[in-house]
Coordinates of N, CA and C in Angstrom, one line a residue:
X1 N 0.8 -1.2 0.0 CA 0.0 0.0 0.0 C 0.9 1.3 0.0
X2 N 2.0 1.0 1.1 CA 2.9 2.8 0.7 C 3.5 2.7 -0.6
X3 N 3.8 1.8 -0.9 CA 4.6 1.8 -2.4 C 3.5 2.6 -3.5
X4 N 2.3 2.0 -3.7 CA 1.2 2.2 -4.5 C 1.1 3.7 -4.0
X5 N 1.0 4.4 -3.0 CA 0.7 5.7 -2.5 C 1.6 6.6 -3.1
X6 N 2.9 6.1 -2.5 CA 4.4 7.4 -3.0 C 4.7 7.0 -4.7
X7 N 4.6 5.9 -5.0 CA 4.2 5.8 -6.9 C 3.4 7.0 -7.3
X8 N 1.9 6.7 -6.7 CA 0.8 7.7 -7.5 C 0.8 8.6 -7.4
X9 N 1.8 9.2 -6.4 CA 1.9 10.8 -5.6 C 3.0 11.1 -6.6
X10 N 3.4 11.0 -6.6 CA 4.9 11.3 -7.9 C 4.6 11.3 -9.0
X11 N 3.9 10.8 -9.6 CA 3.8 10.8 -10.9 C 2.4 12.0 -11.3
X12 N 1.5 12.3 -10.0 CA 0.2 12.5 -10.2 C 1.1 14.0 -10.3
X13 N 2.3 14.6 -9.4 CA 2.5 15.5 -9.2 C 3.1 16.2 -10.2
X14 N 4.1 15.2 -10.7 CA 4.3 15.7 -12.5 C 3.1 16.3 -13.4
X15 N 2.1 15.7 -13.3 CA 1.1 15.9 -14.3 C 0.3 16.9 -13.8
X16 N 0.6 17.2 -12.5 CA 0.3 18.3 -12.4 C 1.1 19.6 -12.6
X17 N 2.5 19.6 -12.4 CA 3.0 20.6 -12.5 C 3.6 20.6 -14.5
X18 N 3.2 20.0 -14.8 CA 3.6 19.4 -16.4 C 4.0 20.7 -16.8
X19 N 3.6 21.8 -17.0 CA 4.0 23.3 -17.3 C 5.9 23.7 -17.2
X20 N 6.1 23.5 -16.2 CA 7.5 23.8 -14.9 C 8.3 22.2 -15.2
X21 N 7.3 21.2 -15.4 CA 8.3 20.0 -15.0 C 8.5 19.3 -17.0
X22 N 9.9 18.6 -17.1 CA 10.2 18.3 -18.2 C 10.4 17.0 -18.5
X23 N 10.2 16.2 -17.2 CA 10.1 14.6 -17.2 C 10.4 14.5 -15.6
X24 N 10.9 12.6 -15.2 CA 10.8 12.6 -13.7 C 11.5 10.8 -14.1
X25 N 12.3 11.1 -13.3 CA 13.1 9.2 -13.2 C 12.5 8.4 -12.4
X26 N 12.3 7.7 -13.1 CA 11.6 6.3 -11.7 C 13.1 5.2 -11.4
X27 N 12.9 5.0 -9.8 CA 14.3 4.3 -9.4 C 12.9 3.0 -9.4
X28 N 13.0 2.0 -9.0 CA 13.3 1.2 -10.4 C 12.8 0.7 -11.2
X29 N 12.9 0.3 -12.2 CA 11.4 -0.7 -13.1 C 11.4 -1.9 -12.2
X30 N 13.0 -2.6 -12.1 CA 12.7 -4.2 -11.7 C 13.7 -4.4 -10.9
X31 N 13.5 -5.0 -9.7 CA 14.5 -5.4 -8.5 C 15.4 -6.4 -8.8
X32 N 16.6 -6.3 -8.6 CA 18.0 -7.1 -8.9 C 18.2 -8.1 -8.1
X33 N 16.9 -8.1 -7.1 CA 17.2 -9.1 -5.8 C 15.5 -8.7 -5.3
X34 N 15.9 -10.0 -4.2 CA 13.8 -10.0 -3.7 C 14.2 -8.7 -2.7
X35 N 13.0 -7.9 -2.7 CA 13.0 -6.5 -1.8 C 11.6 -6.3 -1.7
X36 N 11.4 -5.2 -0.9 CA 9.9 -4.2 -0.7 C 10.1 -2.8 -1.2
X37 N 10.9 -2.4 -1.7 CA 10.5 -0.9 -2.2 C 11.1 -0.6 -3.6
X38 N 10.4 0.7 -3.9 CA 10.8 1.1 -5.1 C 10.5 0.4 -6.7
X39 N 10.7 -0.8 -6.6 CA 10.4 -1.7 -8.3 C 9.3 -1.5 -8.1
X40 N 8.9 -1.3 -9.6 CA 7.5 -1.4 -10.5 C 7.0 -3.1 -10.6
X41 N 8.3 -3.8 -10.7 CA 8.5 -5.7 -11.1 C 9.1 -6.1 -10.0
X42 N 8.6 -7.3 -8.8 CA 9.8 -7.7 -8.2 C 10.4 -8.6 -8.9
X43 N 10.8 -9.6 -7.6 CA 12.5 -10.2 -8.6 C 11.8 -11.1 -9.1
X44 N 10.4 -11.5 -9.0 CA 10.0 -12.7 -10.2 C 9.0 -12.0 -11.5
X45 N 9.3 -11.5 -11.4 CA 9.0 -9.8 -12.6 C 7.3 -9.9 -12.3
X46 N 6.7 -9.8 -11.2 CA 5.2 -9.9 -11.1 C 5.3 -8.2 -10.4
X47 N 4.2 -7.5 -11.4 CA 3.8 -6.4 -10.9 C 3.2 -5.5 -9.2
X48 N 3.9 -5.3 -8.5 CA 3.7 -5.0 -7.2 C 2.8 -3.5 -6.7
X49 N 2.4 -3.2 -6.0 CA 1.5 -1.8 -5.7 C 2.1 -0.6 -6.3
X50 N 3.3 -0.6 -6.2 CA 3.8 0.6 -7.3 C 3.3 0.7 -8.8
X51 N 3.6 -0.7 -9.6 CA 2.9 -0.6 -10.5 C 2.0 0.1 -11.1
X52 N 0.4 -0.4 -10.4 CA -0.5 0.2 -10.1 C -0.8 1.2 -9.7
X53 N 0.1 1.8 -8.6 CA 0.1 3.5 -8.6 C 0.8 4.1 -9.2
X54 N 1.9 3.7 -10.1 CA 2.2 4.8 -11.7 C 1.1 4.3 -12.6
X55 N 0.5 3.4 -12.8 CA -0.3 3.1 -13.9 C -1.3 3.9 -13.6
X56 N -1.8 4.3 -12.3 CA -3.1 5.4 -11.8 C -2.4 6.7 -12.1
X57 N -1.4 7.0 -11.8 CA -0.9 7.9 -11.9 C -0.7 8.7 -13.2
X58 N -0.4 8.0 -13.6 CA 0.0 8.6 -15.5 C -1.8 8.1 -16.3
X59 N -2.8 8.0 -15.7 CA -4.4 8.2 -16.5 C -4.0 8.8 -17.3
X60 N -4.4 9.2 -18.6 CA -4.5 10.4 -19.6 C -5.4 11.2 -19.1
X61 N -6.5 10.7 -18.5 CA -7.5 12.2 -18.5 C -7.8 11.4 -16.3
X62 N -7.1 12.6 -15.8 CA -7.3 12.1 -14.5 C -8.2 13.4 -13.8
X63 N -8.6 12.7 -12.4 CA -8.7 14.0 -11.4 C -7.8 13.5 -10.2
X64 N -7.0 14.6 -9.3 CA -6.1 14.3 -8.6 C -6.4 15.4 -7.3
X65 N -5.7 14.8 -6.4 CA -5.2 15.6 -5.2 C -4.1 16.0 -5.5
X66 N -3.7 17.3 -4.8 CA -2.4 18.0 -4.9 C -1.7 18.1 -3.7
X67 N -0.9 17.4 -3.0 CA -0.5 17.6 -1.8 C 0.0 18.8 -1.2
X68 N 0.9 19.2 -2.0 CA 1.5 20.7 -1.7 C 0.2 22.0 -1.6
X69 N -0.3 22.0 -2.5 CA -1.4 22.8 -2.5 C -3.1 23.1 -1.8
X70 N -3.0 21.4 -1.3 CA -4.3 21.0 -0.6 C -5.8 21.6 -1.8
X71 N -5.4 21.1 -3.0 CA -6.4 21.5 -4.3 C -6.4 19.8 -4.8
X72 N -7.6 20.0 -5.9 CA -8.1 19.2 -6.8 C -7.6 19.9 -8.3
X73 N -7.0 18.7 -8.6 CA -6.8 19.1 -10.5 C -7.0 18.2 -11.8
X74 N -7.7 18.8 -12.3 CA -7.9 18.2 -13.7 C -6.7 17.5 -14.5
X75 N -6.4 16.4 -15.1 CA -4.9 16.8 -15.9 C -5.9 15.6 -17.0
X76 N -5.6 16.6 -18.7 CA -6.1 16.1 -19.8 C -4.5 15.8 -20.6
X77 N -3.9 14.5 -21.1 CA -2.9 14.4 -21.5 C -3.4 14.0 -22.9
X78 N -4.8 14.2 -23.1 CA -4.7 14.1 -24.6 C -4.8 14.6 -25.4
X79 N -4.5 15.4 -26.9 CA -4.6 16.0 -27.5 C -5.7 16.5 -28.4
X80 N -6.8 16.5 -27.4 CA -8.3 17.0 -27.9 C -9.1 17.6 -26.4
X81 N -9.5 18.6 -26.3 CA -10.2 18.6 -25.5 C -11.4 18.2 -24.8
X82 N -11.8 17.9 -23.6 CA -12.6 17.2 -23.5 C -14.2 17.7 -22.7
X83 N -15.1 17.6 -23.4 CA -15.9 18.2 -22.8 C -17.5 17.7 -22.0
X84 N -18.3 18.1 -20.9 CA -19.3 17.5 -20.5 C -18.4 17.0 -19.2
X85 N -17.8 17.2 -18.6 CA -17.0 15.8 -17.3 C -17.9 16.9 -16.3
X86 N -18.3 15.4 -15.3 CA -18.6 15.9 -13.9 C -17.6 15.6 -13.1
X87 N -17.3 16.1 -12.0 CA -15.9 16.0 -10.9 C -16.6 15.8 -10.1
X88 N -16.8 15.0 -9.0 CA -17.5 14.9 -7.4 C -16.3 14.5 -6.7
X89 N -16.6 15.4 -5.2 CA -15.4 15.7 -5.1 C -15.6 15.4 -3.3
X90 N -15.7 14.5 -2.5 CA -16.1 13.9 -1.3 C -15.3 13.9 -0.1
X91 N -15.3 14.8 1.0 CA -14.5 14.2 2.2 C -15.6 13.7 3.0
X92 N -14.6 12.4 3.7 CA -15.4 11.6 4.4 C -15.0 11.5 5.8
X93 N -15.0 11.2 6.8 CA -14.3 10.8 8.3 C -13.9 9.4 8.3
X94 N -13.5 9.2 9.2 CA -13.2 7.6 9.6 C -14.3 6.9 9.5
X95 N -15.6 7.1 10.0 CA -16.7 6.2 10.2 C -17.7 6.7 9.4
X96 N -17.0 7.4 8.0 CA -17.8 7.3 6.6 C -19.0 8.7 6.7
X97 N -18.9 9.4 7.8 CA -19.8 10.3 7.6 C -19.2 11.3 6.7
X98 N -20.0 12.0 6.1 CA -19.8 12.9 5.0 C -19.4 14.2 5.6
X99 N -17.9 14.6 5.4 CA -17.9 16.2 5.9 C -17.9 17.1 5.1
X100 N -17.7 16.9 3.7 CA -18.0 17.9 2.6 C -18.6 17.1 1.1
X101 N -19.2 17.9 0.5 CA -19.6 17.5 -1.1 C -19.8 18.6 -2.0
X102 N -19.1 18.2 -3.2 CA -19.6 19.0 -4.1 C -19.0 18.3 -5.1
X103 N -19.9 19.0 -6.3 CA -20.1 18.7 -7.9 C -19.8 19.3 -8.8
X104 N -18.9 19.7 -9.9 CA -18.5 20.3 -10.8 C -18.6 20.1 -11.7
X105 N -18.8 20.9 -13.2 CA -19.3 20.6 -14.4 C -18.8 20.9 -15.1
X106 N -17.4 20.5 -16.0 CA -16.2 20.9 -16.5 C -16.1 20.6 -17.7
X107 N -15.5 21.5 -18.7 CA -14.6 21.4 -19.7 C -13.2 21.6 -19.4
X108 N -12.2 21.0 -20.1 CA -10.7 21.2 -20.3 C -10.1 20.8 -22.0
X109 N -9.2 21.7 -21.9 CA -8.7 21.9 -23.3 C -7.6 20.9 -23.3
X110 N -7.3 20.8 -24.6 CA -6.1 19.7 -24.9 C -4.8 20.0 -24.0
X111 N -4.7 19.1 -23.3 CA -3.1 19.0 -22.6 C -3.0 19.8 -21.7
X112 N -3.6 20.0 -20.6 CA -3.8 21.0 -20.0 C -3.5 20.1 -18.4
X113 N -3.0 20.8 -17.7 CA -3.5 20.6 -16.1 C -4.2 21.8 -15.2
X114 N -5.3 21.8 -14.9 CA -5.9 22.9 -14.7 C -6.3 22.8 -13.1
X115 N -6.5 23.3 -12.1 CA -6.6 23.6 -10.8 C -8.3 23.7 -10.5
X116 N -8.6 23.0 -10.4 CA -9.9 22.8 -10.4 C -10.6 23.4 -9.3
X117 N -10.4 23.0 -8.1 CA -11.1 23.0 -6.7 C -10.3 23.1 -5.6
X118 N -9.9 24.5 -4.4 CA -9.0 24.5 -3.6 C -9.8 23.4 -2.4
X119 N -9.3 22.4 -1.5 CA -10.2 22.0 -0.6 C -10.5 22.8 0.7
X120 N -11.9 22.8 1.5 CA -11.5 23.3 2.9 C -10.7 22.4 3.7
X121 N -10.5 23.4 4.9 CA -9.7 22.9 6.0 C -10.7 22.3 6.9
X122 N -10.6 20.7 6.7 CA -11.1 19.9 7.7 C -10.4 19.7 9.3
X123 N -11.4 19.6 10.1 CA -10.7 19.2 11.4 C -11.6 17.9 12.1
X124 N -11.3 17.0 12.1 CA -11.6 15.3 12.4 C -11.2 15.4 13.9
X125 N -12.0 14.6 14.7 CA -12.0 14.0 16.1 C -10.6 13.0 15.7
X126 N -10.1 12.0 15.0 CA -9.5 11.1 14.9 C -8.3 11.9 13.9
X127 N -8.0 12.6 13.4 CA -6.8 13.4 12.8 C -7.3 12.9 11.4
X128 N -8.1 12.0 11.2 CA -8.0 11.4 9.5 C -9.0 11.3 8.9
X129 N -8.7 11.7 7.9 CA -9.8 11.8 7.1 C -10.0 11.0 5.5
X130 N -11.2 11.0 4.9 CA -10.6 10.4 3.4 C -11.2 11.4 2.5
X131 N -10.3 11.1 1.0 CA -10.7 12.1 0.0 C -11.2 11.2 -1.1
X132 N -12.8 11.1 -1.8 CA -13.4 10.5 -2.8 C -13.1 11.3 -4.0
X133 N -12.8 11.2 -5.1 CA -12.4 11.7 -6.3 C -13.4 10.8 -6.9
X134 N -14.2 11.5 -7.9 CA -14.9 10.9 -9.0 C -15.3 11.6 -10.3
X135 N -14.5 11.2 -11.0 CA -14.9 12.1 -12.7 C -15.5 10.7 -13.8
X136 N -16.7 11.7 -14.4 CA -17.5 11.1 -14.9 C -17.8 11.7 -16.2
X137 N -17.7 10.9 -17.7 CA -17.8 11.7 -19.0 C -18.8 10.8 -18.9
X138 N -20.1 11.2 -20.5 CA -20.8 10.9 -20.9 C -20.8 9.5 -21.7
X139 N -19.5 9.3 -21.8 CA -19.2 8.3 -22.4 C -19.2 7.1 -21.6
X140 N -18.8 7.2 -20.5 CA -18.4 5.9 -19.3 C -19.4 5.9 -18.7
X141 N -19.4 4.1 -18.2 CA -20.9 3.5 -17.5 C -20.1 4.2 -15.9
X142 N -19.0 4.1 -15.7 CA -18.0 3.6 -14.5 C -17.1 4.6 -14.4
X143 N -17.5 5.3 -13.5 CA -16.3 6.6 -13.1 C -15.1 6.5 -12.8
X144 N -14.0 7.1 -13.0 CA -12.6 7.2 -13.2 C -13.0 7.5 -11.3
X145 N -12.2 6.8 -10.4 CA -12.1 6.9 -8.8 C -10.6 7.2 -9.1
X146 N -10.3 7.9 -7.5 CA -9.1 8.5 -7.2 C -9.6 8.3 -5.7
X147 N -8.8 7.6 -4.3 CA -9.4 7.6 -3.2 C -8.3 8.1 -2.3
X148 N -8.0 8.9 -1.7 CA -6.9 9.6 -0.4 C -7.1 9.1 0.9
X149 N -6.8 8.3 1.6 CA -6.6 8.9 3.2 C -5.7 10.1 3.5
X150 N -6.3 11.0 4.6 CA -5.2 12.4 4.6 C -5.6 12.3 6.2
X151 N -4.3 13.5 6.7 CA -4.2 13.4 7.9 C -4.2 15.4 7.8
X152 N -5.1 15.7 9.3 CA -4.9 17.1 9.4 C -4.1 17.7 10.3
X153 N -3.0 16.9 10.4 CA -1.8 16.8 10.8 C -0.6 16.5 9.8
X154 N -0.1 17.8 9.1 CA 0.4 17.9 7.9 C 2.2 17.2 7.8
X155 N 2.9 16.5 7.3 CA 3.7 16.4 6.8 C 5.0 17.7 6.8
X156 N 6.0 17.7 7.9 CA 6.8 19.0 7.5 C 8.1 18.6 7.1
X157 N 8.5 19.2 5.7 CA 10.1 18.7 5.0 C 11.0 19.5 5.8
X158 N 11.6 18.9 6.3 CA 12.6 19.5 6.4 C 14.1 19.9 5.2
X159 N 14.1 20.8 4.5 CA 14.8 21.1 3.2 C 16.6 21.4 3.2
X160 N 17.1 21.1 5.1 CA 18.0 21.8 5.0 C 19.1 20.4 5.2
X161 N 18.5 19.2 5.8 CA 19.1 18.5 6.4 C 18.9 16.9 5.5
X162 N 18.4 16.9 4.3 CA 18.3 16.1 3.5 C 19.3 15.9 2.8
X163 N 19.3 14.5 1.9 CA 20.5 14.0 0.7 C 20.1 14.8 0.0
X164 N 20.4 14.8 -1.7 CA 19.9 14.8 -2.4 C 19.3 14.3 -3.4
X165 N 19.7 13.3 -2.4 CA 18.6 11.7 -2.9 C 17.2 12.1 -2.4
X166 N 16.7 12.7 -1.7 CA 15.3 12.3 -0.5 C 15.5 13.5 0.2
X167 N 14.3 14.1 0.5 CA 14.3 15.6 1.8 C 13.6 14.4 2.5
X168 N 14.4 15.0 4.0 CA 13.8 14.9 4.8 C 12.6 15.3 5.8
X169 N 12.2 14.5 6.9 CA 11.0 14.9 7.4 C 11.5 15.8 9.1
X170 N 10.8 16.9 9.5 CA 11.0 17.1 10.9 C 9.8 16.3 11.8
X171 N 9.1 16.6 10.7 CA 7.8 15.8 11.2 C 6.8 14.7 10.8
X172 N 6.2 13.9 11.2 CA 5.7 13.5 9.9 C 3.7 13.6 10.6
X173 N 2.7 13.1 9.1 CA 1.6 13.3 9.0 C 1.0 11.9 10.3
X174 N 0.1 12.2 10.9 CA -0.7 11.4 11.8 C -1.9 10.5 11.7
X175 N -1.3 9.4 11.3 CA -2.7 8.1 10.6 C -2.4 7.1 11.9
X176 N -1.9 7.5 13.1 CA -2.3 6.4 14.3 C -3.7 5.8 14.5
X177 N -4.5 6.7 14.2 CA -6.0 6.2 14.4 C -6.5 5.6 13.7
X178 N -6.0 5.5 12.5 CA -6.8 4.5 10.9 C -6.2 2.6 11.8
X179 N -5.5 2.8 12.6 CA -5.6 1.2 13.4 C -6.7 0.9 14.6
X180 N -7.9 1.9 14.9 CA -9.0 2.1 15.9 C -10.1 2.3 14.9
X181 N -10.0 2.0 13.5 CA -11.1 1.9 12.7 C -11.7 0.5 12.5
X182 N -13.3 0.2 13.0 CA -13.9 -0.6 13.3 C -13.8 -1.4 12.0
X183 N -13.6 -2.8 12.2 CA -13.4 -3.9 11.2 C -15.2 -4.1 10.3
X184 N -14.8 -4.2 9.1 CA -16.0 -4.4 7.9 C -16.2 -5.5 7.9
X185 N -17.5 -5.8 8.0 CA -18.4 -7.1 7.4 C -18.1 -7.3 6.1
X186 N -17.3 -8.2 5.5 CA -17.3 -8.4 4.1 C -18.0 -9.9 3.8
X187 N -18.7 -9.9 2.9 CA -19.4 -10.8 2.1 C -19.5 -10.4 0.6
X188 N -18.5 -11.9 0.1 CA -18.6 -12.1 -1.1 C -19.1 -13.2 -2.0
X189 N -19.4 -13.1 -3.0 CA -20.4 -14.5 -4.3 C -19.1 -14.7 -5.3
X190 N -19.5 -15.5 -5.6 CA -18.7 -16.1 -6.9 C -19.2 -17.0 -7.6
X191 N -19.2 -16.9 -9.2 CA -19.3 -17.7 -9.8 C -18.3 -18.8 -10.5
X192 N -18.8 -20.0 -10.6 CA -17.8 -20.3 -12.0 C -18.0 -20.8 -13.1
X193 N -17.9 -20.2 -14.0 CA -17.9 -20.7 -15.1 C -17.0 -21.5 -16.4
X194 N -17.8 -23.0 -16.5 CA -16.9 -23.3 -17.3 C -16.9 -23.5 -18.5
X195 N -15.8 -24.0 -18.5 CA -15.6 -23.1 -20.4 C -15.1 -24.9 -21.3
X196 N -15.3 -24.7 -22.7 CA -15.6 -26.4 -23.4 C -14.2 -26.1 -23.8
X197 N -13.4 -27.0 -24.2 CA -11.9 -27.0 -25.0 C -12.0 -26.0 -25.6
X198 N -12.5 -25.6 -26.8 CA -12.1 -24.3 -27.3 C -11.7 -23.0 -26.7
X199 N -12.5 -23.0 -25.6 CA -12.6 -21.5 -24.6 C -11.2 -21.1 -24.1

């Protein structure tokens, strides 16, 4: 799950600043040895949560969170513009109550990253909160999702005392309480279907 998070967050952040930024290195495609961070492929080349969060990450036509900015943004990487999209845009609490909503009715022009929606400043009993992203064209049965846990206890870099591999943190963001979040009833069906030699 952190891999998939700091993947999507890096790449989402390019595409946001696409204007200012001129590309971005990924360390690594594929691990030279069995590990937990950084490869896109571990060492038996099977796709791992990072994957998945550059593959979220790089959407052509996304809606995103902005960390630095505490905004929502459009990013259209295709070369036509796109028009008709609804943006729903949801903070939720820990125990799913609704602390904000709203709906937006958007056009964007080809290639564009555009700054959609600044968020308010939430304050949660439990420090945490979640952010629903949902963009919806005319065309699609199935909305493009984007989901955040965030903490209103912010993340502080420290800029002076880092590599230049990695800044570091003085402080970091507060998700202690997403382990006091009440366990889900899940219930699942399945079918099977079988299939004749040709299949």
């Amino acid at each position: 799950m952190a891999n998939y998070e700091a993947m999507r967050a890096m790449f989402e952040a390019f595409h946001v600043n696409r204007s200012n930024a001129t590309g971005i290195i990924q360390w690594m495609l594929n691990s030279a040895m069995p590990g937990m961070l950084w490869q896109l492929y571990d060492w038996y080349l099977m796709p791992n949560g990072a994957f998945y969060g550059a593959k979220n990450g790089c959407r052509p036509l996304n809606l995103v969170y902005h960390y630095k900015d505490h905004s929502i943004y459009l990013i259209n990487d295709y070369l036509q513009a796109v028009e008709d999209l609804s943006a729903e845009i949801r903070m939720l609490a820990m125990d799913g109550r609704e602390l904000f909503a709203k709906t937006i009715e958007i056009r964007i022009g080809a290639n564009q990253s555009y700054r959609l929606y600044s968020l308010p400043v939430v304050q949660c009993c439990e420090n945490i909160y979640f952010l629903d992203l949902r963009l919806k064209t005319p065309a699609d049965k199935t909305p493009l999702i984007n989901f955040y846990w965030l903490s209103t206890k912010q993340d502080v870099l420290d800029y002076e005392s880092g590599e230049w591999f990695l800044t570091a943190h003085s402080s970091f963001a507060d998700f202690t309480a997403i382990n006091r979040m009440e366990k889900a009833d899940i219930v699942t069906k399945h079918t099977f279907i079988e299939q004749d030699e040709k299949g």
